[in-house]
């Protein structure tokens, strides 16, 4: 598999020369200064591509070309937004960039309650605390009926948090859940926005009456509209699984498990409609056997995210060591090296190590932590390749 790295453009504190020095081959990136729903200009695409190539790397994967909320909930302007999306895809095709990662998650791109959960060795990583998220929904967001989505044990913890968390803690939770995790990926909310909770509540209201079946139909409609341009330019669309892979905020999630993935690939049964196989997201759902899913969907996978999680009995989960956790990355690598070895892959969400902590990197995207994980994964890939050659 091709070794790639998610890079957030010229403003990223991690520079391209650093990445080439550690053995990265391809870049995963996007036009982060283009607003959601706007057309990606061909000149801007080519200029960005040339800048990456000037450092001896290639722009391997677009992550992400965001799908506007109105496309997801089926708003009045969805057709015009889809036309803009089609034009952007065509411009990417003209530039020779043909792998596009996207997601169909309503409102939240991804969610964590703690961006710097400390480990015993002094490193830190992302963490999802189910009780804290329930507290956010019930007492900060004040979503009607939110308490009905949680069991008595979680609700008891929510009441304990209500009596212990301060206003400063509440603001930190808002920052983690709906600001810092969204703002750096062309999210709906960005740092500096006044009253992010009110903005967030307005976004949620757009999905009133949208259930799982309707969201599926809206995704099918979108994919059917864009497949002709994908066929023309050989663009590989690869949806990212929902993160976390379960319902949040009363919103449906439709890419969480084997049944979901099977549905979307059959609903638009076109080889250009594919999957980003994120072992981390999928491993956060206890019903998922991650290597088994890799085997089943290997030939419809267009891009691989190598990360792993540990899930606790209460539903909390944390980013695991890349060679541990429920992601079972050694087995996953063995599947893809055998079944679909030319895919781009990137390691993801490494720990913040000591020298990373004060660098101000984007949440979950350290340098040294991911570099360490990349080295571990390279070793596994080499061993697997040698094993396959012997067989």
Tab-separated table of C-alpha atoms in Angstrom:
chain	number	residue	atom	x	y	z
A	1	UNK	CA	0.000	0.000	0.000
A	2	UNK	CA	1.074	3.557	-0.676
A	3	UNK	CA	2.190	5.423	2.457
A	4	UNK	CA	0.268	8.688	2.713
A	5	UNK	CA	-0.187	11.413	5.320
A	6	UNK	CA	-3.060	13.782	6.000
A	7	UNK	CA	-1.761	17.335	5.572
A	8	UNK	CA	-3.757	20.508	6.139
A	9	UNK	CA	-2.064	22.820	3.663
A	10	UNK	CA	0.550	25.555	3.879
A	11	UNK	CA	-0.766	26.671	7.277
A	12	UNK	CA	-0.108	23.210	8.738
A	13	UNK	CA	2.724	23.301	11.265
A	14	UNK	CA	3.887	19.999	9.769
A	15	UNK	CA	5.654	20.850	6.519
A	16	UNK	CA	6.043	18.755	3.382
A	17	UNK	CA	9.824	18.494	3.649
A	18	UNK	CA	9.354	16.885	7.077
A	19	UNK	CA	7.034	14.315	5.556
A	20	UNK	CA	9.324	13.406	2.670
A	21	UNK	CA	12.176	12.879	5.130
A	22	UNK	CA	10.212	10.236	7.066
A	23	UNK	CA	9.258	8.187	4.000
A	24	UNK	CA	5.806	9.523	3.156
A	25	UNK	CA	4.957	8.987	-0.522
A	26	UNK	CA	1.572	10.609	-1.010
A	27	UNK	CA	-0.382	13.490	0.484
A	28	UNK	CA	-4.002	13.392	1.611
A	29	UNK	CA	-5.378	16.907	1.575
A	30	UNK	CA	-8.043	19.341	0.371
A	31	UNK	CA	-8.621	22.957	-0.642
A	32	UNK	CA	-9.261	23.954	2.939
A	33	UNK	CA	-9.805	27.636	2.104
A	34	UNK	CA	-12.736	26.883	-0.225
A	35	UNK	CA	-16.067	27.110	1.581
A	36	UNK	CA	-18.404	24.130	1.678
A	37	UNK	CA	-20.641	24.041	-1.373
A	38	UNK	CA	-18.396	26.213	-3.532
A	39	UNK	CA	-16.765	24.899	-6.712
A	40	UNK	CA	-13.151	23.811	-6.472
A	41	UNK	CA	-11.438	25.923	-9.130
A	42	UNK	CA	-9.260	24.014	-11.614
A	43	UNK	CA	-6.403	26.512	-11.350
A	44	UNK	CA	-6.455	26.304	-7.553
A	45	UNK	CA	-6.382	22.504	-7.754
A	46	UNK	CA	-3.439	22.515	-10.177
A	47	UNK	CA	-1.516	25.106	-8.156
A	48	UNK	CA	-1.957	23.036	-4.980
A	49	UNK	CA	-0.996	19.852	-6.776
A	50	UNK	CA	2.145	21.520	-8.197
A	51	UNK	CA	3.160	22.772	-4.763
A	52	UNK	CA	2.921	19.250	-3.347
A	53	UNK	CA	4.842	17.800	-6.296
A	54	UNK	CA	7.580	20.420	-5.897
A	55	UNK	CA	8.446	18.650	-2.640
A	56	UNK	CA	8.810	15.260	-4.336
A	57	UNK	CA	5.378	14.024	-3.217
A	58	UNK	CA	2.050	13.511	-4.942
A	59	UNK	CA	-1.508	14.504	-4.091
A	60	UNK	CA	-2.842	10.967	-3.728
A	61	UNK	CA	-6.237	11.456	-2.087
A	62	UNK	CA	-8.679	14.299	-1.594
A	63	UNK	CA	-9.906	14.297	1.995
A	64	UNK	CA	-12.397	15.717	2.012
A	65	UNK	CA	-14.549	17.221	-0.699
A	66	UNK	CA	-17.298	18.064	1.810
A	67	UNK	CA	-20.917	17.162	1.129
A	68	UNK	CA	-23.062	20.158	2.094
A	69	UNK	CA	-25.684	19.683	4.793
A	70	UNK	CA	-28.529	20.519	2.371
A	71	UNK	CA	-27.510	17.530	0.240
A	72	UNK	CA	-27.671	15.305	3.307
A	73	UNK	CA	-31.044	16.490	4.586
A	74	UNK	CA	-32.502	17.079	1.115
A	75	UNK	CA	-32.889	20.867	1.172
A	76	UNK	CA	-34.315	23.012	-1.615
A	77	UNK	CA	-30.864	23.889	-2.933
A	78	UNK	CA	-29.454	20.361	-2.943
A	79	UNK	CA	-29.528	20.028	-6.757
A	80	UNK	CA	-27.525	23.225	-7.277
A	81	UNK	CA	-25.063	22.103	-4.594
A	82	UNK	CA	-24.738	18.706	-6.268
A	83	UNK	CA	-24.027	20.480	-9.579
A	84	UNK	CA	-21.220	22.395	-7.843
A	85	UNK	CA	-19.940	19.100	-6.451
A	86	UNK	CA	-19.985	17.555	-9.928
A	87	UNK	CA	-18.018	20.501	-11.329
A	88	UNK	CA	-15.446	20.118	-8.549
A	89	UNK	CA	-15.124	16.405	-9.315
A	90	UNK	CA	-14.669	17.160	-12.997
A	91	UNK	CA	-11.918	19.661	-12.204
A	92	UNK	CA	-10.192	17.123	-9.975
A	93	UNK	CA	-10.433	14.571	-12.783
A	94	UNK	CA	-8.889	17.027	-15.259
A	95	UNK	CA	-6.005	17.502	-12.814
A	96	UNK	CA	-5.531	13.731	-12.539
A	97	UNK	CA	-6.609	13.448	-8.893
A	98	UNK	CA	-9.056	10.583	-8.800
A	99	UNK	CA	-9.515	9.307	-5.227
A	100	UNK	CA	-12.005	11.304	-3.158
A	101	UNK	CA	-12.767	10.550	0.483
A	102	UNK	CA	-15.978	12.068	1.883
A	103	UNK	CA	-18.533	11.380	4.571
A	104	UNK	CA	-22.310	11.521	4.945
A	105	UNK	CA	-22.466	12.257	8.677
A	106	UNK	CA	-25.144	14.796	9.652
A	107	UNK	CA	-23.827	18.006	11.263
A	108	UNK	CA	-20.823	16.498	13.103
A	109	UNK	CA	-17.837	15.369	11.050
A	110	UNK	CA	-16.491	13.374	14.013
A	111	UNK	CA	-16.917	13.606	17.767
A	112	UNK	CA	-14.737	13.277	20.867
A	113	UNK	CA	-15.229	14.625	24.379
A	114	UNK	CA	-11.535	14.822	25.284
A	115	UNK	CA	-8.817	15.789	22.829
A	116	UNK	CA	-5.928	15.289	25.277
A	117	UNK	CA	-6.706	12.233	27.394
A	118	UNK	CA	-3.548	11.432	29.336
A	119	UNK	CA	-1.929	8.012	29.403
A	120	UNK	CA	0.338	6.724	32.168
A	121	UNK	CA	3.440	7.318	30.036
A	122	UNK	CA	2.667	11.046	29.660
A	123	UNK	CA	1.386	10.884	26.094
A	124	UNK	CA	-2.191	11.796	25.242
A	125	UNK	CA	-4.831	10.852	22.688
A	126	UNK	CA	-8.458	11.364	21.737
A	127	UNK	CA	-11.192	9.936	23.971
A	128	UNK	CA	-14.966	9.574	23.764
A	129	UNK	CA	-16.718	9.598	27.138
A	130	UNK	CA	-20.343	8.560	26.651
A	131	UNK	CA	-21.532	10.106	29.924
A	132	UNK	CA	-19.839	13.410	29.127
A	133	UNK	CA	-21.439	13.436	25.700
A	134	UNK	CA	-24.830	12.708	27.281
A	135	UNK	CA	-24.225	15.588	29.706
A	136	UNK	CA	-23.427	17.841	26.731
A	137	UNK	CA	-26.684	16.851	25.027
A	138	UNK	CA	-28.912	17.108	28.089
A	139	UNK	CA	-27.527	20.063	30.043
A	140	UNK	CA	-25.592	22.196	27.546
A	141	UNK	CA	-27.372	21.620	24.268
A	142	UNK	CA	-30.672	20.919	26.062
A	143	UNK	CA	-31.848	18.680	23.221
A	144	UNK	CA	-35.447	17.671	23.750
A	145	UNK	CA	-35.770	13.967	24.557
A	146	UNK	CA	-32.001	13.410	24.769
A	147	UNK	CA	-32.327	11.600	28.102
A	148	UNK	CA	-34.378	8.883	26.368
A	149	UNK	CA	-31.304	7.816	24.376
A	150	UNK	CA	-29.278	6.755	27.425
A	151	UNK	CA	-29.522	3.974	29.978
A	152	UNK	CA	-29.971	4.595	33.734
A	153	UNK	CA	-26.266	4.050	34.464
A	154	UNK	CA	-25.257	6.776	32.029
A	155	UNK	CA	-27.963	9.119	33.327
A	156	UNK	CA	-26.701	8.617	36.880
A	157	UNK	CA	-23.223	9.658	35.771
A	158	UNK	CA	-24.732	12.670	33.993
A	159	UNK	CA	-26.278	13.824	37.275
A	160	UNK	CA	-22.913	13.424	38.999
A	161	UNK	CA	-21.271	15.524	36.289
A	162	UNK	CA	-23.985	18.160	36.661
A	163	UNK	CA	-22.920	18.587	40.285
A	164	UNK	CA	-19.185	18.691	39.617
A	165	UNK	CA	-18.483	20.331	36.246
A	166	UNK	CA	-17.794	24.060	36.286
A	167	UNK	CA	-18.565	26.696	33.659
A	168	UNK	CA	-14.944	26.380	32.557
A	169	UNK	CA	-15.420	22.625	32.160
A	170	UNK	CA	-18.602	23.219	30.144
A	171	UNK	CA	-16.794	25.602	27.803
A	172	UNK	CA	-13.992	23.081	27.350
A	173	UNK	CA	-16.542	20.406	26.467
A	174	UNK	CA	-18.227	22.686	23.923
A	175	UNK	CA	-14.804	23.428	22.463
A	176	UNK	CA	-13.961	19.721	22.160
A	177	UNK	CA	-17.290	18.475	20.798
A	178	UNK	CA	-18.361	21.160	18.324
A	179	UNK	CA	-15.498	23.601	17.730
A	180	UNK	CA	-11.986	22.146	17.608
A	181	UNK	CA	-13.015	18.842	16.023
A	182	UNK	CA	-14.925	20.654	13.264
A	183	UNK	CA	-13.241	23.971	12.540
A	184	UNK	CA	-10.046	22.675	10.959
A	185	UNK	CA	-11.840	20.368	8.487
A	186	UNK	CA	-14.152	22.895	6.766
A	187	UNK	CA	-16.699	22.277	9.485
A	188	UNK	CA	-19.949	24.094	10.076
A	189	UNK	CA	-18.537	25.806	13.171
A	190	UNK	CA	-15.117	27.381	13.532
A	191	UNK	CA	-13.069	28.877	16.326
A	192	UNK	CA	-14.120	32.448	17.050
A	193	UNK	CA	-17.798	31.934	16.205
A	194	UNK	CA	-20.142	33.660	18.646
A	195	UNK	CA	-22.410	31.268	20.534
A	196	UNK	CA	-21.436	27.983	18.844
A	197	UNK	CA	-24.147	26.131	20.777
A	198	UNK	CA	-26.885	28.239	19.122
A	199	UNK	CA	-25.343	27.657	15.676
A	200	UNK	CA	-25.202	23.949	16.408
A	201	UNK	CA	-28.836	23.798	17.528
A	202	UNK	CA	-29.912	25.533	14.304
A	203	UNK	CA	-28.021	22.928	12.276
A	204	UNK	CA	-29.662	20.085	14.158
A	205	UNK	CA	-33.102	21.570	13.502
A	206	UNK	CA	-32.535	21.160	9.755
A	207	UNK	CA	-32.733	17.380	10.266
A	208	UNK	CA	-36.144	17.341	11.943
A	209	UNK	CA	-38.046	14.367	10.534
A	210	UNK	CA	-34.996	12.830	8.832
A	211	UNK	CA	-34.763	9.184	9.865
A	212	UNK	CA	-32.294	6.489	8.804
A	213	UNK	CA	-34.273	5.496	5.738
A	214	UNK	CA	-34.604	9.092	4.513
A	215	UNK	CA	-30.917	9.800	5.037
A	216	UNK	CA	-30.112	6.643	3.073
A	217	UNK	CA	-32.334	7.767	0.220
A	218	UNK	CA	-30.681	11.198	0.215
A	219	UNK	CA	-27.269	9.525	-0.001
A	220	UNK	CA	-28.457	7.278	-2.832
A	221	UNK	CA	-29.802	10.326	-4.698
A	222	UNK	CA	-26.453	12.107	-4.321
A	223	UNK	CA	-24.410	9.121	-5.477
A	224	UNK	CA	-26.603	8.454	-8.494
A	225	UNK	CA	-26.213	12.077	-9.585
A	226	UNK	CA	-22.409	12.063	-9.380
A	227	UNK	CA	-21.652	8.619	-10.839
A	228	UNK	CA	-21.620	9.796	-14.498
A	229	UNK	CA	-18.801	12.292	-13.856
A	230	UNK	CA	-16.974	9.664	-11.788
A	231	UNK	CA	-17.186	7.223	-14.699
A	232	UNK	CA	-15.995	9.852	-17.167
A	233	UNK	CA	-12.899	10.807	-15.144
A	234	UNK	CA	-12.340	7.471	-13.338
A	235	UNK	CA	-12.920	9.089	-9.949
A	236	UNK	CA	-13.083	6.714	-7.005
A	237	UNK	CA	-15.549	7.955	-4.383
A	238	UNK	CA	-14.871	6.404	-0.981
A	239	UNK	CA	-17.194	7.109	1.916
A	240	UNK	CA	-15.706	7.277	5.408
A	241	UNK	CA	-17.541	5.288	8.102
A	242	UNK	CA	-19.377	7.303	10.730
A	243	UNK	CA	-17.215	8.335	13.664
A	244	UNK	CA	-18.377	7.277	16.219
A	245	UNK	CA	-20.267	4.472	14.470
A	246	UNK	CA	-23.514	4.894	16.385
A	247	UNK	CA	-26.336	7.421	16.626
A	248	UNK	CA	-25.566	10.775	18.245
A	249	UNK	CA	-27.787	13.766	18.977
A	250	UNK	CA	-30.881	11.912	17.819
A	251	UNK	CA	-29.461	11.858	14.292
A	252	UNK	CA	-29.297	8.710	12.164
A	253	UNK	CA	-25.953	7.173	11.248
A	254	UNK	CA	-25.866	5.118	8.064
A	255	UNK	CA	-22.256	3.892	7.648
A	256	UNK	CA	-21.578	2.013	10.872
A	257	UNK	CA	-21.435	-1.739	10.245
A	258	UNK	CA	-21.531	-4.548	7.692
A	259	UNK	CA	-25.244	-4.144	6.926
A	260	UNK	CA	-24.855	-0.402	6.311
A	261	UNK	CA	-21.833	-0.786	4.048
A	262	UNK	CA	-23.448	-3.613	2.135
A	263	UNK	CA	-26.565	-1.490	1.617
A	264	UNK	CA	-24.749	1.566	0.242
A	265	UNK	CA	-22.559	-0.438	-2.131
A	266	UNK	CA	-25.589	-2.295	-3.512
A	267	UNK	CA	-27.887	0.750	-3.573
A	268	UNK	CA	-25.569	2.343	-6.135
A	269	UNK	CA	-23.795	-0.708	-7.503
A	270	UNK	CA	-21.074	1.074	-9.424
A	271	UNK	CA	-17.339	0.334	-9.079
A	272	UNK	CA	-16.758	4.081	-8.545
A	273	UNK	CA	-18.916	3.969	-5.408
A	274	UNK	CA	-16.550	2.635	-2.791
A	275	UNK	CA	-15.367	2.683	0.796
A	276	UNK	CA	-12.706	4.341	2.891
A	277	UNK	CA	-11.888	1.470	5.225
A	278	UNK	CA	-11.263	3.205	8.557
A	279	UNK	CA	-10.306	0.464	10.998
A	280	UNK	CA	-10.493	2.948	13.866
A	281	UNK	CA	-14.056	4.088	13.280
A	282	UNK	CA	-15.284	0.558	12.612
A	283	UNK	CA	-13.515	-0.852	15.673
A	284	UNK	CA	-15.411	1.551	17.946
A	285	UNK	CA	-18.568	-0.486	17.245
A	286	UNK	CA	-18.439	-3.663	19.332
A	287	UNK	CA	-20.480	-5.641	16.799
A	288	UNK	CA	-17.855	-5.162	14.088
A	289	UNK	CA	-15.183	-7.778	13.383
A	290	UNK	CA	-12.761	-5.445	11.625
A	291	UNK	CA	-10.574	-7.978	9.733
A	292	UNK	CA	-13.720	-9.799	8.616
A	293	UNK	CA	-15.117	-6.537	7.213
A	294	UNK	CA	-11.806	-5.850	5.477
A	295	UNK	CA	-11.975	-9.242	3.789
A	296	UNK	CA	-15.583	-8.785	2.689
A	297	UNK	CA	-15.171	-5.278	1.282
A	298	UNK	CA	-11.538	-5.330	0.128
A	299	UNK	CA	-12.392	-5.007	-3.553
A	300	UNK	CA	-14.727	-2.056	-3.035
A	301	UNK	CA	-12.231	-0.277	-0.794
A	302	UNK	CA	-10.410	2.676	-2.368
A	303	UNK	CA	-8.494	4.064	0.620
A	304	UNK	CA	-7.441	2.700	4.026
A	305	UNK	CA	-7.152	4.472	7.389
A	306	UNK	CA	-4.990	2.515	9.796
A	307	UNK	CA	-5.875	3.295	13.397
A	308	UNK	CA	-7.408	1.306	16.220
A	309	UNK	CA	-9.518	1.837	19.338
A	310	UNK	CA	-10.146	0.217	22.673
A	311	UNK	CA	-13.804	0.122	23.721
A	312	UNK	CA	-14.890	-0.116	27.349
A	313	UNK	CA	-17.960	-1.833	28.797
A	314	UNK	CA	-19.740	1.485	29.371
A	315	UNK	CA	-19.377	2.509	25.699
A	316	UNK	CA	-16.408	4.848	26.105
A	317	UNK	CA	-13.580	4.399	23.620
A	318	UNK	CA	-10.035	5.623	23.198
A	319	UNK	CA	-7.441	5.620	20.428
A	320	UNK	CA	-5.358	2.498	20.939
A	321	UNK	CA	-1.755	1.654	20.178
A	322	UNK	CA	-1.590	1.072	16.416
A	323	UNK	CA	-0.581	-2.559	16.893
A	324	UNK	CA	-3.208	-3.192	19.561
A	325	UNK	CA	-6.893	-2.613	20.200
A	326	UNK	CA	-9.977	-3.833	18.371
A	327	UNK	CA	-8.761	-2.648	14.953
A	328	UNK	CA	-6.412	-5.646	14.679
A	329	UNK	CA	-4.304	-3.778	12.148
A	330	UNK	CA	-1.839	-6.600	11.514
A	331	UNK	CA	-4.699	-8.765	10.251
A	332	UNK	CA	-6.215	-5.847	8.319
A	333	UNK	CA	-2.894	-5.125	6.596
A	334	UNK	CA	-2.568	-8.807	5.704
A	335	UNK	CA	-5.994	-8.677	4.007
A	336	UNK	CA	-5.319	-5.573	1.939
A	337	UNK	CA	-1.755	-6.501	0.966
A	338	UNK	CA	-3.157	-9.740	-0.418
A	339	UNK	CA	-6.470	-8.590	-1.902
A	340	UNK	CA	-5.907	-4.964	-2.960
A	341	UNK	CA	-2.247	-4.017	-2.449
A	342	UNK	CA	-2.085	-0.808	-4.512
A	343	UNK	CA	-4.384	1.200	-2.256
A	344	UNK	CA	-3.258	4.415	-0.565
A	345	UNK	CA	-3.224	4.091	3.204
A	346	UNK	CA	-2.597	6.560	5.970
A	347	UNK	CA	-1.968	6.122	9.651
A	348	UNK	CA	-4.296	8.214	11.731
A	349	UNK	CA	-4.801	9.799	15.157
A	350	UNK	CA	-1.477	8.918	16.694
A	351	UNK	CA	-0.716	9.875	20.271
A	352	UNK	CA	0.709	13.260	21.187
A	353	UNK	CA	4.200	12.491	22.452
A	354	UNK	CA	6.222	14.759	24.741
A	355	UNK	CA	7.771	16.855	21.974
A	356	UNK	CA	4.407	17.161	20.180
A	357	UNK	CA	2.424	18.587	23.054
A	358	UNK	CA	3.300	22.286	22.697
A	359	UNK	CA	3.356	22.395	18.906
A	360	UNK	CA	-0.315	23.304	18.429
A	361	UNK	CA	-1.078	20.553	15.920
A	362	UNK	CA	-4.641	19.873	14.855
A	363	UNK	CA	-6.535	17.575	17.265
A	364	UNK	CA	-5.538	13.952	16.739
A	365	UNK	CA	-2.891	14.823	14.152
A	366	UNK	CA	0.479	14.823	15.886
A	367	UNK	CA	3.805	14.618	14.099
A	368	UNK	CA	6.003	12.411	16.288
A	369	UNK	CA	3.096	10.220	17.384
A	370	UNK	CA	2.018	9.540	13.822
A	371	UNK	CA	5.638	9.161	12.698
A	372	UNK	CA	6.126	6.452	15.331
A	373	UNK	CA	2.939	4.723	14.164
A	374	UNK	CA	4.065	4.982	10.532
A	375	UNK	CA	7.315	3.230	11.400
A	376	UNK	CA	5.436	0.443	13.167
A	377	UNK	CA	3.049	0.004	10.248
A	378	UNK	CA	5.925	0.003	7.740
A	379	UNK	CA	7.460	-2.887	9.646
A	380	UNK	CA	4.193	-4.829	9.574
A	381	UNK	CA	3.728	-4.167	5.856
A	382	UNK	CA	7.249	-5.379	5.067
A	383	UNK	CA	6.719	-8.551	7.106
A	384	UNK	CA	3.360	-9.241	5.477
A	385	UNK	CA	4.747	-8.665	1.978
A	386	UNK	CA	7.592	-11.083	2.691
A	387	UNK	CA	5.115	-13.636	4.032
A	388	UNK	CA	2.938	-13.362	0.921
A	389	UNK	CA	5.936	-13.741	-1.406
A	390	UNK	CA	6.939	-16.959	0.354
A	391	UNK	CA	3.442	-18.334	-0.075
